[in-house]
Every structure is written in structure tokens, then in C-alpha cells.
Amino acid sequence: ITTPPITTHFQTVSLEELFGCGISERFASDAQFRNELRDAMRHDVFHSTPSYATLGEKAVQMMLHPDSSLQGSWFCGSEPDNRMTRLEKGSL
């Protein structure tokens, strides 16, 4: 068995390559946009992690706080929250 080189597993791309629309400049120059993007990603990770579904409201608030350390699951639910899609359409 031969293992492919690590470069075939990951690829680095810029925000502009991924989304276009001037997102790279917007990200670099707009703190509110960066915070909204981070918040949307945090919610996506939280809501796609099955073990978080039964947490109480206080625990949810603590985990979604921007200063908390949030860990997600590689196994995502079948119905995504789509916050990133809404953010992209509403902010770009």
C-alpha cells in the first residue's frame, strides 16, 4: 500500500478564490463583517454537532460566546443551518 503525498489531502485557497465578489478586501477592511462571519461559522459548527443538541440554554449561550473554545464534530447532521449562506447573500 502506498500513501499519497500529503499535498493531495489539503489545498490552500484564498477567500477570493473561494467566493469572489471582493470578499478578501471586505474581510480585511470590515471588522463587523469579520465578526458576523465568525459568528455564523461558530453557529454552523455548533448546530451540526449532534452531541450539543441536548444542552441546556445556559450551556448553549456559554459555548456560542465569542470568547469560548468551541469544538465540532466531523460527522455533520443531514440538515445544515445555512447561516453561512444567509450571511453571504445578505452581506456581499
PDB file of C-alpha atoms in Angstrom:
ATOM      1  CA  ILE A   1       0.000   0.000   0.000  1.00  0.00           C
ATOM      2  CA  THR A   2       1.382   3.382  -0.971  1.00  0.00           C
ATOM      3  CA  THR A   3       0.258   6.528   0.759  1.00  0.00           C
ATOM      4  CA  PRO A   4      -0.262   9.596  -1.439  1.00  0.00           C
ATOM      5  CA  PRO A   5       1.801  12.678  -0.587  1.00  0.00           C
ATOM      6  CA  ILE A   6       0.229  14.981   1.982  1.00  0.00           C
ATOM      7  CA  THR A   7      -0.244  17.701  -0.633  1.00  0.00           C
ATOM      8  CA  THR A   8      -3.038  15.654  -2.214  1.00  0.00           C
ATOM      9  CA  HIS A   9      -5.075  15.771   1.021  1.00  0.00           C
ATOM     10  CA  PHE A  10      -5.234  19.521   1.538  1.00  0.00           C
ATOM     11  CA  GLN A  11      -5.305  22.564  -0.656  1.00  0.00           C
ATOM     12  CA  THR A  12      -4.918  26.149   0.477  1.00  0.00           C
ATOM     13  CA  VAL A  13      -7.044  28.722  -1.308  1.00  0.00           C
ATOM     14  CA  SER A  14      -7.803  32.362  -0.625  1.00  0.00           C
ATOM     15  CA  LEU A  15     -11.200  33.753   0.310  1.00  0.00           C
ATOM     16  CA  GLU A  16     -11.291  35.428  -3.091  1.00  0.00           C
ATOM     17  CA  GLU A  17     -10.688  32.118  -4.887  1.00  0.00           C
ATOM     18  CA  LEU A  18     -13.493  30.501  -2.906  1.00  0.00           C
ATOM     19  CA  PHE A  19     -16.134  33.210  -3.027  1.00  0.00           C
ATOM     20  CA  GLY A  20     -15.050  36.050  -5.315  1.00  0.00           C
ATOM     21  CA  CYS A  21     -17.135  39.221  -5.025  1.00  0.00           C
ATOM     22  CA  GLY A  22     -14.367  41.200  -3.326  1.00  0.00           C
ATOM     23  CA  ILE A  23     -14.696  39.185  -0.112  1.00  0.00           C
ATOM     24  CA  SER A  24     -10.964  39.296   0.599  1.00  0.00           C
ATOM     25  CA  GLU A  25     -10.911  43.100   0.658  1.00  0.00           C
ATOM     26  CA  ARG A  26     -14.122  43.197   2.684  1.00  0.00           C
ATOM     27  CA  PHE A  27     -12.735  40.737   5.224  1.00  0.00           C
ATOM     28  CA  ALA A  28      -9.521  42.756   5.554  1.00  0.00           C
ATOM     29  CA  SER A  29     -11.242  46.112   5.967  1.00  0.00           C
ATOM     30  CA  ASP A  30     -14.557  45.491   7.775  1.00  0.00           C
ATOM     31  CA  ALA A  31     -14.394  44.345  11.426  1.00  0.00           C
ATOM     32  CA  GLN A  32     -18.180  43.966  11.690  1.00  0.00           C
ATOM     33  CA  PHE A  33     -18.205  41.667   8.642  1.00  0.00           C
ATOM     34  CA  ARG A  34     -15.375  39.553  10.146  1.00  0.00           C
ATOM     35  CA  ASN A  35     -17.278  39.236  13.417  1.00  0.00           C
ATOM     36  CA  GLU A  36     -20.512  38.268  11.633  1.00  0.00           C
ATOM     37  CA  LEU A  37     -18.611  35.677   9.572  1.00  0.00           C
ATOM     38  CA  ARG A  38     -17.013  34.182  12.688  1.00  0.00           C
ATOM     39  CA  ASP A  39     -20.380  34.122  14.460  1.00  0.00           C
ATOM     40  CA  ALA A  40     -22.023  32.357  11.513  1.00  0.00           C
ATOM     41  CA  MET A  41     -19.232  29.748  11.379  1.00  0.00           C
ATOM     42  CA  ARG A  42     -19.485  29.219  15.154  1.00  0.00           C
ATOM     43  CA  HIS A  43     -23.251  28.601  14.851  1.00  0.00           C
ATOM     44  CA  ASP A  44     -22.737  26.246  11.888  1.00  0.00           C
ATOM     45  CA  VAL A  45     -20.222  24.155  13.856  1.00  0.00           C
ATOM     46  CA  PHE A  46     -22.412  24.157  16.967  1.00  0.00           C
ATOM     47  CA  HIS A  47     -25.657  23.190  15.224  1.00  0.00           C
ATOM     48  CA  SER A  48     -24.013  20.463  13.129  1.00  0.00           C
ATOM     49  CA  THR A  49     -22.589  18.685  16.202  1.00  0.00           C
ATOM     50  CA  PRO A  50     -25.153  16.101  17.361  1.00  0.00           C
ATOM     51  CA  SER A  51     -23.892  15.912  20.957  1.00  0.00           C
ATOM     52  CA  TYR A  52     -24.786  19.589  21.504  1.00  0.00           C
ATOM     53  CA  ALA A  53     -28.482  19.063  20.701  1.00  0.00           C
ATOM     54  CA  THR A  54     -29.457  18.227  24.288  1.00  0.00           C
ATOM     55  CA  LEU A  55     -27.544  21.002  26.072  1.00  0.00           C
ATOM     56  CA  GLY A  56     -29.400  23.431  28.303  1.00  0.00           C
ATOM     57  CA  GLU A  57     -29.809  27.094  27.320  1.00  0.00           C
ATOM     58  CA  LYS A  58     -27.091  28.335  29.692  1.00  0.00           C
ATOM     59  CA  ALA A  59     -24.558  25.870  28.268  1.00  0.00           C
ATOM     60  CA  VAL A  60     -25.535  26.841  24.722  1.00  0.00           C
ATOM     61  CA  GLN A  61     -25.006  30.530  25.466  1.00  0.00           C
ATOM     62  CA  MET A  62     -21.610  29.817  27.005  1.00  0.00           C
ATOM     63  CA  MET A  63     -20.466  27.693  24.064  1.00  0.00           C
ATOM     64  CA  LEU A  64     -21.644  30.210  21.468  1.00  0.00           C
ATOM     65  CA  HIS A  65     -19.935  33.116  23.222  1.00  0.00           C
ATOM     66  CA  PRO A  66     -17.122  34.533  21.019  1.00  0.00           C
ATOM     67  CA  ASP A  67     -14.534  34.021  23.789  1.00  0.00           C
ATOM     68  CA  SER A  68     -15.322  30.333  24.279  1.00  0.00           C
ATOM     69  CA  SER A  69     -13.463  27.417  22.752  1.00  0.00           C
ATOM     70  CA  LEU A  70     -15.919  25.540  20.537  1.00  0.00           C
ATOM     71  CA  GLN A  71     -15.169  22.100  19.158  1.00  0.00           C
ATOM     72  CA  GLY A  72     -17.271  20.489  16.486  1.00  0.00           C
ATOM     73  CA  SER A  73     -17.796  17.067  15.017  1.00  0.00           C
ATOM     74  CA  TRP A  74     -16.569  15.744  11.689  1.00  0.00           C
ATOM     75  CA  PHE A  75     -19.940  13.996  11.443  1.00  0.00           C
ATOM     76  CA  CYS A  76     -22.460  16.666  10.442  1.00  0.00           C
ATOM     77  CA  GLY A  77     -26.216  16.420  10.539  1.00  0.00           C
ATOM     78  CA  SER A  78     -28.229  15.997   7.358  1.00  0.00           C
ATOM     79  CA  GLU A  79     -29.922  19.408   7.604  1.00  0.00           C
ATOM     80  CA  PRO A  80     -27.405  22.275   7.781  1.00  0.00           C
ATOM     81  CA  ASP A  81     -28.345  25.527   9.486  1.00  0.00           C
ATOM     82  CA  ASN A  82     -27.334  27.508   6.366  1.00  0.00           C
ATOM     83  CA  ARG A  83     -26.301  30.596   8.360  1.00  0.00           C
ATOM     84  CA  MET A  84     -23.231  30.990   6.144  1.00  0.00           C
ATOM     85  CA  THR A  85     -25.425  31.020   3.039  1.00  0.00           C
ATOM     86  CA  ARG A  86     -27.665  33.689   4.573  1.00  0.00           C
ATOM     87  CA  LEU A  87     -24.636  35.725   5.657  1.00  0.00           C
ATOM     88  CA  GLU A  88     -23.081  35.550   2.203  1.00  0.00           C
ATOM     89  CA  LYS A  89     -26.265  36.612   0.425  1.00  0.00           C
ATOM     90  CA  GLY A  90     -27.009  39.387   2.891  1.00  0.00           C
ATOM     91  CA  SER A  91     -23.527  40.861   3.283  1.00  0.00           C
ATOM     92  CA  LEU A  92     -21.755  40.738  -0.067  1.00  0.00           C
TER      93      LEU A  92
END
